[in-house]
Coordinates of C-alpha atoms in Angstrom, one line a residue:
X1 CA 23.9 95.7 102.1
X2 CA 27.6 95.2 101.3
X3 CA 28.0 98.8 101.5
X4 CA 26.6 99.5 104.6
X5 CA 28.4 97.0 106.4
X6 CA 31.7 98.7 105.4
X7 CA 30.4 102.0 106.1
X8 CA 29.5 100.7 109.6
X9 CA 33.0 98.8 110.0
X10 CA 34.9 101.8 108.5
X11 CA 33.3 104.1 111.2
X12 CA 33.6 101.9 114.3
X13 CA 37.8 101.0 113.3
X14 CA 38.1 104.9 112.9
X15 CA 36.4 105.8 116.0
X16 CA 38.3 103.1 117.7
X17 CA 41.0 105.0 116.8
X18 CA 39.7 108.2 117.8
X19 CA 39.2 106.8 121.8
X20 CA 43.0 104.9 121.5
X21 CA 44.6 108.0 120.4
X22 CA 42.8 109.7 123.4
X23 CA 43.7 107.2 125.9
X24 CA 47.4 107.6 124.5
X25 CA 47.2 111.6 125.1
X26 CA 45.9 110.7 128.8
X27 CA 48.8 108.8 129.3
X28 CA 51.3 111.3 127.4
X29 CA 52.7 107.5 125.5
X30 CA 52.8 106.9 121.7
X31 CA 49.4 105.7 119.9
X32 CA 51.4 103.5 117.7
X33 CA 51.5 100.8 119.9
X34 CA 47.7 101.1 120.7
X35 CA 46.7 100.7 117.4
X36 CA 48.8 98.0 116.4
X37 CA 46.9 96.2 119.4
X38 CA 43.9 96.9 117.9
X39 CA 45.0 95.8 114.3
X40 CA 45.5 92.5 116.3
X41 CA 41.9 92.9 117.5
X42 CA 40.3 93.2 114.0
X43 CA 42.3 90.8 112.4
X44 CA 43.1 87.4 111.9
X45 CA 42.3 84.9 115.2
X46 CA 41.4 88.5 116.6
X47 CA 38.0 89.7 118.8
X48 CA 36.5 90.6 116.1
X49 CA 37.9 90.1 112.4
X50 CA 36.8 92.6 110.2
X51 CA 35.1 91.2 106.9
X52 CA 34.3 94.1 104.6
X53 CA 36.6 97.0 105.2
X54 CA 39.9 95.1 104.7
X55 CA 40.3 96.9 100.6
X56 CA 39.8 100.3 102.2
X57 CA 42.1 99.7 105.1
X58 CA 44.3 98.2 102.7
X59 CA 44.5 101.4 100.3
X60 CA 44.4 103.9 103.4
X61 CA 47.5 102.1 104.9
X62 CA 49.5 103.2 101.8
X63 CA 48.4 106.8 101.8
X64 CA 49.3 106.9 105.6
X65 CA 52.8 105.5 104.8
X66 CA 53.4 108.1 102.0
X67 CA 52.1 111.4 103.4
X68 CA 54.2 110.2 106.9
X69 CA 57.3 110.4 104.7
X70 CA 56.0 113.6 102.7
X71 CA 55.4 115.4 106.1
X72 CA 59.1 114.7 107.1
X73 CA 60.5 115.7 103.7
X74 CA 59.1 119.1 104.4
X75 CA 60.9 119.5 107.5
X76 CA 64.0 119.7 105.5
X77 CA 65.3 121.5 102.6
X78 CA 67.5 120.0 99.8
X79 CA 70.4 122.5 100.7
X80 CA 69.9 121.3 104.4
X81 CA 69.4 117.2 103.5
X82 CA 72.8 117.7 101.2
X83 CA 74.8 119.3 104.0
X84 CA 73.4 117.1 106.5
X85 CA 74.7 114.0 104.4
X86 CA 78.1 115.4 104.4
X87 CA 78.8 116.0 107.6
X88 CA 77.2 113.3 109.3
X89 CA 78.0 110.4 106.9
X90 CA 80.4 108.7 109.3
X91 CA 78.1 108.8 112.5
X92 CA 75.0 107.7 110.0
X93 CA 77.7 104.7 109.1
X94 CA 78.2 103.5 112.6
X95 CA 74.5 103.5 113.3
X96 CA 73.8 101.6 110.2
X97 CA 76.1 99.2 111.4
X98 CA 75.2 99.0 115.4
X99 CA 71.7 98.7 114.9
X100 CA 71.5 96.5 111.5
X101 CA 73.7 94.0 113.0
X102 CA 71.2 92.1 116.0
X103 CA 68.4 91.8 113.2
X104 CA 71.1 90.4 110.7
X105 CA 72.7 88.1 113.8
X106 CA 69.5 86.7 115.0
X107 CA 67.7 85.8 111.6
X108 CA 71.2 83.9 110.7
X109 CA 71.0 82.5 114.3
X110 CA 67.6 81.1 113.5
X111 CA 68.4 79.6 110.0
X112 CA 66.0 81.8 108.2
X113 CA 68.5 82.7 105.2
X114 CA 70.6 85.5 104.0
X115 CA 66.9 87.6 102.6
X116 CA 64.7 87.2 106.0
X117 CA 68.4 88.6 107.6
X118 CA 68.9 91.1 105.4
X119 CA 65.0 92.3 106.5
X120 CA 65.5 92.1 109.9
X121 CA 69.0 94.4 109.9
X122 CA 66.2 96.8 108.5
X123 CA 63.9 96.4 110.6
X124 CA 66.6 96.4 113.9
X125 CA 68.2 99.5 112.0
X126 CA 65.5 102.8 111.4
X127 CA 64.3 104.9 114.3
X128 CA 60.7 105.8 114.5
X129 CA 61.0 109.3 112.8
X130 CA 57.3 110.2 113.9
X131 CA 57.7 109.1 117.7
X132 CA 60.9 110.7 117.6
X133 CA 59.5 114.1 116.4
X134 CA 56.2 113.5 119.0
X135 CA 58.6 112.5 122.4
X136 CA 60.9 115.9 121.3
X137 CA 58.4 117.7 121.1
X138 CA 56.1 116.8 123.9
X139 CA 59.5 117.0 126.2
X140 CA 60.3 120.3 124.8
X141 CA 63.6 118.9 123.5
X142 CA 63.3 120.6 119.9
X143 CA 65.7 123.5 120.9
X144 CA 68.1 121.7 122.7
X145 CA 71.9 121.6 121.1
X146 CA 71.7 117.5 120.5
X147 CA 68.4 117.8 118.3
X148 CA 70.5 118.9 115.2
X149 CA 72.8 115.2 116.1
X150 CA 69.2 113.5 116.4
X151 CA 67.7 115.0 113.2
X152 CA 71.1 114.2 110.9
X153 CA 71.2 110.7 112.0
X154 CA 67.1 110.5 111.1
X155 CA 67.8 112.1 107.5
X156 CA 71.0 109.7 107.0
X157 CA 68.7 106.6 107.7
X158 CA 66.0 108.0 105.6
X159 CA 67.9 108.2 102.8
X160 CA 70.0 104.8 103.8
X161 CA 66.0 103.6 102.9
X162 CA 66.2 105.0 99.6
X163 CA 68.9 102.5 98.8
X164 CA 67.8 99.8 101.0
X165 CA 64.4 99.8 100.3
X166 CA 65.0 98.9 96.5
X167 CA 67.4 96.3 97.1
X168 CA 64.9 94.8 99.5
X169 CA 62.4 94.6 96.9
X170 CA 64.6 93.1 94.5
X171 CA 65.7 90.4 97.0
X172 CA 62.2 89.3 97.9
X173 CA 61.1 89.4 94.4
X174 CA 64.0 86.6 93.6
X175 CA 66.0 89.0 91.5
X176 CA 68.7 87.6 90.3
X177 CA 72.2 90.0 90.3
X178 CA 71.9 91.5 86.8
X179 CA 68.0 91.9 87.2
X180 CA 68.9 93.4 90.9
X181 CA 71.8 95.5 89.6
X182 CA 68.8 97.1 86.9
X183 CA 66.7 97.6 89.6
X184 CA 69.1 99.1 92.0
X185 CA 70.4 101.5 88.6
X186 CA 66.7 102.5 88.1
X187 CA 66.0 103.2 91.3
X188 CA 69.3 105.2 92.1
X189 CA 68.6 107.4 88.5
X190 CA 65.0 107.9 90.1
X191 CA 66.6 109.5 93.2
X192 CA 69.0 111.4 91.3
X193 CA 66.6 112.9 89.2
X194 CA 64.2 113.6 91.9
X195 CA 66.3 115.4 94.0
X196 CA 68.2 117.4 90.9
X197 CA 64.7 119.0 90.1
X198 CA 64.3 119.5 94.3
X199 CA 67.6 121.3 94.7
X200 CA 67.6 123.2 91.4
X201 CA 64.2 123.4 90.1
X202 CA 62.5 123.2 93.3
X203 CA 60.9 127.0 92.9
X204 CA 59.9 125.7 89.8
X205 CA 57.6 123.2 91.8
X206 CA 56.5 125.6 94.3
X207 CA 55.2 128.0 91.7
X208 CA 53.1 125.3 90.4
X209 CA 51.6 123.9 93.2
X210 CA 51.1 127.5 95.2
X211 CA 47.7 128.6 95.3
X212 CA 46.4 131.5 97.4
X213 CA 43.5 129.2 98.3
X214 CA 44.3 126.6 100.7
X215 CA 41.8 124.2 99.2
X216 CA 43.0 124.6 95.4
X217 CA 46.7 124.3 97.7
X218 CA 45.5 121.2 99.4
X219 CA 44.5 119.4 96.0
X220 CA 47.6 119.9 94.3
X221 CA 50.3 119.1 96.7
X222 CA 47.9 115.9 97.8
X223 CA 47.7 115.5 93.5
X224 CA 51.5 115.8 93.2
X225 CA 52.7 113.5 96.4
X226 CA 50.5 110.5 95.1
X227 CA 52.0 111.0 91.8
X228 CA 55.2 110.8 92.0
X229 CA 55.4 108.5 94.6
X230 CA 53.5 105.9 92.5
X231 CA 55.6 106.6 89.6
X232 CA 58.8 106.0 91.6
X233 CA 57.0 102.6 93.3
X234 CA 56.8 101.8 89.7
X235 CA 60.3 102.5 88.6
X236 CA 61.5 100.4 91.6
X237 CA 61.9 102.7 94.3
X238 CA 59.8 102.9 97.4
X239 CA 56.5 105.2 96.7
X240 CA 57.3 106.7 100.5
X241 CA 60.8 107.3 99.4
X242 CA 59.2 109.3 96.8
X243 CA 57.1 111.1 98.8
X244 CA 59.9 112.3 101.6
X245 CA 61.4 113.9 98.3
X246 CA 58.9 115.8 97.1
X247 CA 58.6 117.1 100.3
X248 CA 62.3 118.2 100.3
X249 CA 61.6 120.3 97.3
X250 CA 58.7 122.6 99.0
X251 CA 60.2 124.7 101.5
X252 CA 59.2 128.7 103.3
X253 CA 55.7 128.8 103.7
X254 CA 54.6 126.4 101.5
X255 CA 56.1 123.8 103.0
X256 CA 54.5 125.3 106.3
X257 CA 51.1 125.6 104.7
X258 CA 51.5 122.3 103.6
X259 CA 52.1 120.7 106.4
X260 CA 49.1 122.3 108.2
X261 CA 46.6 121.1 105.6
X262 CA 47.8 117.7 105.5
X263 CA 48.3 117.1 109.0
X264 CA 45.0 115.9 109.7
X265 CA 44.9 113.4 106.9
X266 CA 48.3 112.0 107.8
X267 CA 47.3 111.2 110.7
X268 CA 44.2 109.8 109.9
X269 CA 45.9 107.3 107.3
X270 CA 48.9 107.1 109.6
X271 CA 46.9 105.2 112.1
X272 CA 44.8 103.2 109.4
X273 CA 48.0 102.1 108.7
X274 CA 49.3 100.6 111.6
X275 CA 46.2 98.8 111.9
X276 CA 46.3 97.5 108.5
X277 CA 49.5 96.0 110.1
X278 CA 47.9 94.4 112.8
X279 CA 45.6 92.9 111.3
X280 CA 47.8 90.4 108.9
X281 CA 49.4 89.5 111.9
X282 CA 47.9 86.7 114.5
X283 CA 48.0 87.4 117.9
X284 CA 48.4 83.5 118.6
X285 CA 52.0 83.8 116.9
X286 CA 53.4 86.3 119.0
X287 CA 54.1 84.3 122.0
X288 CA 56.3 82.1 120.7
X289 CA 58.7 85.2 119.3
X290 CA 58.7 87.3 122.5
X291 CA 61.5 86.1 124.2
X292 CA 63.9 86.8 121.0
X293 CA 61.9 90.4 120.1
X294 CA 62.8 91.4 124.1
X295 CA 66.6 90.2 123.4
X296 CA 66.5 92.1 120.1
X297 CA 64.5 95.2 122.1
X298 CA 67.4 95.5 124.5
X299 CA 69.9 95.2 122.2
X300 CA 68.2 97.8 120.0
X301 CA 68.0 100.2 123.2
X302 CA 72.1 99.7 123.8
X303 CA 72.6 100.5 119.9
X304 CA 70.3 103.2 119.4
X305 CA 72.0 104.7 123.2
X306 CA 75.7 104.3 121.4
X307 CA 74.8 105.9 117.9
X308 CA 73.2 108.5 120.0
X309 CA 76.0 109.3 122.6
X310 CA 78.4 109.5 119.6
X311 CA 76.3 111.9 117.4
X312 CA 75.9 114.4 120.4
X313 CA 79.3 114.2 121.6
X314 CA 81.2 114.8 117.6
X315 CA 78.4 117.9 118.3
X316 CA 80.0 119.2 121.3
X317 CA 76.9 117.8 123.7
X318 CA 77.7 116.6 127.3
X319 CA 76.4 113.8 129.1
X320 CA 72.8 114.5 129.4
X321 CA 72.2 116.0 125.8
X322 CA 74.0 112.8 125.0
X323 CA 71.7 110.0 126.9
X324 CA 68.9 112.4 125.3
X325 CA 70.2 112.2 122.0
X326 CA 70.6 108.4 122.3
X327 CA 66.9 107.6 124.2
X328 CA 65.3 109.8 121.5
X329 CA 66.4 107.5 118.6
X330 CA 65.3 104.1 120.8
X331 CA 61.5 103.9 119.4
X332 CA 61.0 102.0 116.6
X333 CA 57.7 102.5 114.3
X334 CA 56.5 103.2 110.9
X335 CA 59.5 102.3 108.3
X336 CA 59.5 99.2 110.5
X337 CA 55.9 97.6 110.1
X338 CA 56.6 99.0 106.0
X339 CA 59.7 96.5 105.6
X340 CA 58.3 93.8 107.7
X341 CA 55.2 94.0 105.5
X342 CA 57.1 93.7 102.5
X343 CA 59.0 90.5 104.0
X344 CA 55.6 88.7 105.0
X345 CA 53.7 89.8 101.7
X346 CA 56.3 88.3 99.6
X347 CA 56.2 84.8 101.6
X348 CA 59.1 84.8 103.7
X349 CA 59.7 83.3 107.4
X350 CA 56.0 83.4 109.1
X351 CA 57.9 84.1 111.6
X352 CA 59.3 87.4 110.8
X353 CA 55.9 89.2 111.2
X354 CA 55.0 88.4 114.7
X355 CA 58.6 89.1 115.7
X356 CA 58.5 92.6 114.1
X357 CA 55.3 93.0 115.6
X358 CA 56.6 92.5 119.0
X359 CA 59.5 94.4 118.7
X360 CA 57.9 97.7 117.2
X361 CA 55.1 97.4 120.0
X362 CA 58.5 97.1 123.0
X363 CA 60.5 99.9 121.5
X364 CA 57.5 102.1 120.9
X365 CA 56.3 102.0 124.6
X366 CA 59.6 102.0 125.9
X367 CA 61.6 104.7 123.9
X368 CA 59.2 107.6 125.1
X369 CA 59.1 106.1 129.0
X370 CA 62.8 105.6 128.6
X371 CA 63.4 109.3 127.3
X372 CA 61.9 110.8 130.3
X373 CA 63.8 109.1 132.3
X374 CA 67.3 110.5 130.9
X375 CA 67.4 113.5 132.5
X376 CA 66.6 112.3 136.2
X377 CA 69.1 109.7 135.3
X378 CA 71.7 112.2 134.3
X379 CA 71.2 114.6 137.5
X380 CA 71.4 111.4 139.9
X381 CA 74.8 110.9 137.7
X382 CA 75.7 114.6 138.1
X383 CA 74.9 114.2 142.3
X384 CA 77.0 111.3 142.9
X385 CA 80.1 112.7 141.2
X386 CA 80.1 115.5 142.5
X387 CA 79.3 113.8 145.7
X388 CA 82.3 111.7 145.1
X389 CA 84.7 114.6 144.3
X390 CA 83.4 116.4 147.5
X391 CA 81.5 119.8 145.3
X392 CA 78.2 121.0 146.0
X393 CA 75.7 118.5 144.2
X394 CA 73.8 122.3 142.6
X395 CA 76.4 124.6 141.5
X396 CA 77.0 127.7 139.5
X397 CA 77.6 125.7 136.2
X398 CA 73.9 124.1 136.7
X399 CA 72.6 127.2 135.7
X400 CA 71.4 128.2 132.5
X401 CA 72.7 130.7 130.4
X402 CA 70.6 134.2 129.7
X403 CA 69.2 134.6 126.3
X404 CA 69.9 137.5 123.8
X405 CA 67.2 139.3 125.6
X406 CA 68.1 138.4 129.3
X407 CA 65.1 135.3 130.1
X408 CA 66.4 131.8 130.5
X409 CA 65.0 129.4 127.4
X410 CA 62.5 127.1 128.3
X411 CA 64.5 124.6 126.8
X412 CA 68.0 125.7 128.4
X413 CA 67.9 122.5 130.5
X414 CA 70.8 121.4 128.5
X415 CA 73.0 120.9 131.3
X416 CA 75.8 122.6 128.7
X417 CA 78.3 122.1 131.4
X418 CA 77.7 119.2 133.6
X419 CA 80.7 118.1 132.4
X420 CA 83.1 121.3 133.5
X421 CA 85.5 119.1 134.7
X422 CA 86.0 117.0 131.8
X423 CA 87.7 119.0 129.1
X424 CA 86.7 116.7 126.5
X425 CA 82.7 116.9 127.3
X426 CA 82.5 121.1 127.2
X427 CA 80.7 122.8 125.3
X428 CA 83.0 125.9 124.2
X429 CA 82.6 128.7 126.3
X430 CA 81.0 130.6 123.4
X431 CA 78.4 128.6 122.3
X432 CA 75.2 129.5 122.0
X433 CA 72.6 128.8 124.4
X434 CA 70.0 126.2 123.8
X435 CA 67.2 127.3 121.8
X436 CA 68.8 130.2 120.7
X437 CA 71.5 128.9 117.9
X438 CA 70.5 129.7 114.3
X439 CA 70.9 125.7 113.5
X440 CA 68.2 125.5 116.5
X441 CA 65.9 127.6 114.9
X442 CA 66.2 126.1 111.5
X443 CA 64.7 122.9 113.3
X444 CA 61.7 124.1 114.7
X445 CA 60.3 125.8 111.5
X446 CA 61.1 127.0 107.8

């Protein structure tokens, strides 16, 4: 009977999910939010708490964390994550610092102690990686000339996480600073290794898993992601940590392949996740923390704007590739709700769970309305100054530039000189055109 009642649960959450995920589709918005709602739904002080499922839901939110991470580790190559690190290591600093500080502020503020602050800078500091990927996409942003800005501030913060992440645990845990220092050492030799075997051994690892048949592929690279990222849990470091590097060591066509085949259950576990989420938080408790996650949210928009604008402009990128750049790292999401769950698992403010809550389920709606908005934003900007300075509001530098083969890009919206008369915000007059760079097309596929 036992069983059956979970099977029935299992099925209605999932379908649930299914009809969310459609309504968020209809609506062209994130699902995330959505199905944290309905985690709130099932769970505690919810519509209906669910009373068997809860293991499996439990287990599933881990998988969904781990293959989100794996799925972006293929997106990048270890030549590509080491380059990235060295060029945009002091823009990846000054968006630590913006967007840590409000989380770091506001738990002092509210006398919660120097380990509930030091989760909330975390929490305050990543971008959504997976809404940012979905809202780029969907807006056919991918080839524009700030999406290499976007994607080396996403890879710094990931990698900020593999630090963070093990210095969080130690903190919540009570370490004291020798046992943290171990577990820090641990952790960093984990990641060394890790990403030694990735950039020199990494056709080593694609030999192994490669497999002419996509099911035999499937199990292995499924086999190998769990593995390693519970061993690296183990030795101290996060288990998605581990995951994003393994998927930096598969690159070409396996990584391709990969990604295909695993799609479907990354998603699947992805949004078992967010409800698992959900559901250990009360929606009775968020009320109270709304006002602050809204002061926190617009704060976080301002931050997120600033490390933006600054990426894209060090990258050459005028005004509107900037406020793109900037509204495409606003949502918040996934590595979020995983260090706010660590904060309320190991007992710290009750209060830091609602507030998380509410602030992933702001930033998640309003990053994708807000990125739409930027480029009607930036051509009313564009009209008034010229306006002001007495030019034609549509001019010859509004057009886009031709293409190797003559056609205008679909994605040559990027405005490369809506800045002509500001020396300082031109593009060079021999860069290449949106979608059409070789950086560009290393982002859109490997």
């Amino acid at each position: 009977m036992h069983s059956t009642l979970q099977l029935i649960e299992i099925g209605a959450v999932i379908l649930a999910l299914g009809l969310l995920g459609a309504v968020s589709n209809r609506f062209s918005i994130s699902p995330i939010p959505l199905y944290l709602i309905a985690g709130l739904a099932f769970g505690t002080g919810g519509i209906y708490p669910l009373t068997t499922s809860e293991d499996f839901i439990s287990i599933g939110s881990e998988i969904g964390v781990i293959l989100l991470l794996f799925t972006l580790g293929l997106e990048y190559t270890a030549d590509e994550l080491v380059g990235t690190l060295r060029t945009s290591a002091p823009v990846g600093l000054a968006d630590l610092v913006l967007n840590a500080a409000p989380g770091v502020i506001v738990a002092l503020l509210l006398g919660w102690g120097p380990v509930a602050a030091v989760a909330m800078g975390g929490i305050t500091y990543v971008t959504s990686s997976g809404i940012t990927a979905k809202v780029m996409g969907d807006l056919g942003w991918l080839g524009n000339r700030e999406t290499p800005a976007v994607l080396s501030i996403l890879v710094f913060e990931d990698l900020a996480m593999a630090v963070y992440l093990p210095i969080l645990t130690a903190l919540l845990a009570g370490a004291g600073l020798v046992s943290g220092s171990i577990t820090l050492a641990i952790a960093a030799g984990t990641i060394t290794v890790i990403l030694i075997i990735a950039l020199r051994f990494g056709s080593l690892v694609e030999r192994f898993v490669h497999s002419p048949n996509e099911e035999v592929l499937l199990l292995k690279v499924l086999g190998l992601t769990m593995l390693v990222a519970g061993i690296a849990q183990q030795l101290q470091v996060s288990a998605a940590v581990g995951a994003f590097l393994v998927g930096i060591a598969l690159s070409g066509s396996l990584a391709h392949t990969a990604q295909k085949l695993l799609a479907p259950l990354r998603d699947l576990f992805a949004a078992v996740f967010f409800v698992f989420f959900g559901l250990h938080t009360d929606p009775g408790d968020l009320p109270p923390v709304l006002l602050i996650a809204a002061l926190l949210a617009v704060a976080g928009i301002a931050t997120k704007l600033g490390s933006g604008w600054l990426a894209a402009r060090n990258a050459g990128v005028t005004v509107t590739g900037r406020l793109r750049a900037g509204a495409a790292l606003v949502p918040r999401g996934e590595f979020n709700i995983v260090i706010a769950g660590l904060a309320v698992s190991a007992g710290i403010n009750p209060e830091l769970g609602p507030l998380a809550a509410a602030y992933v389920l702001i930033l998640a709606v309003a990053g994708p309305i807000l990125a739409r908005g930027t480029e009607p934003f930036a051509a009313r900007l564009r009209h008034k100054r010229d306006r002001r300075k007495g030019r034609t509001p549509q001019t010859d530098d509004d057009v886009p530039i031709p293409g190797p083969n003559g056609t205008v890009p679909a994605t040559a919206h990027d405005d490369a000189t809506d800045d002509a008369d500001t020396d300082t915000d031109t593009d060079a007059d021999g860069a290449s055109p949106a979608g059409t760079s070789a950086d560009d097309e290393s982002l859109t596929g490997r």
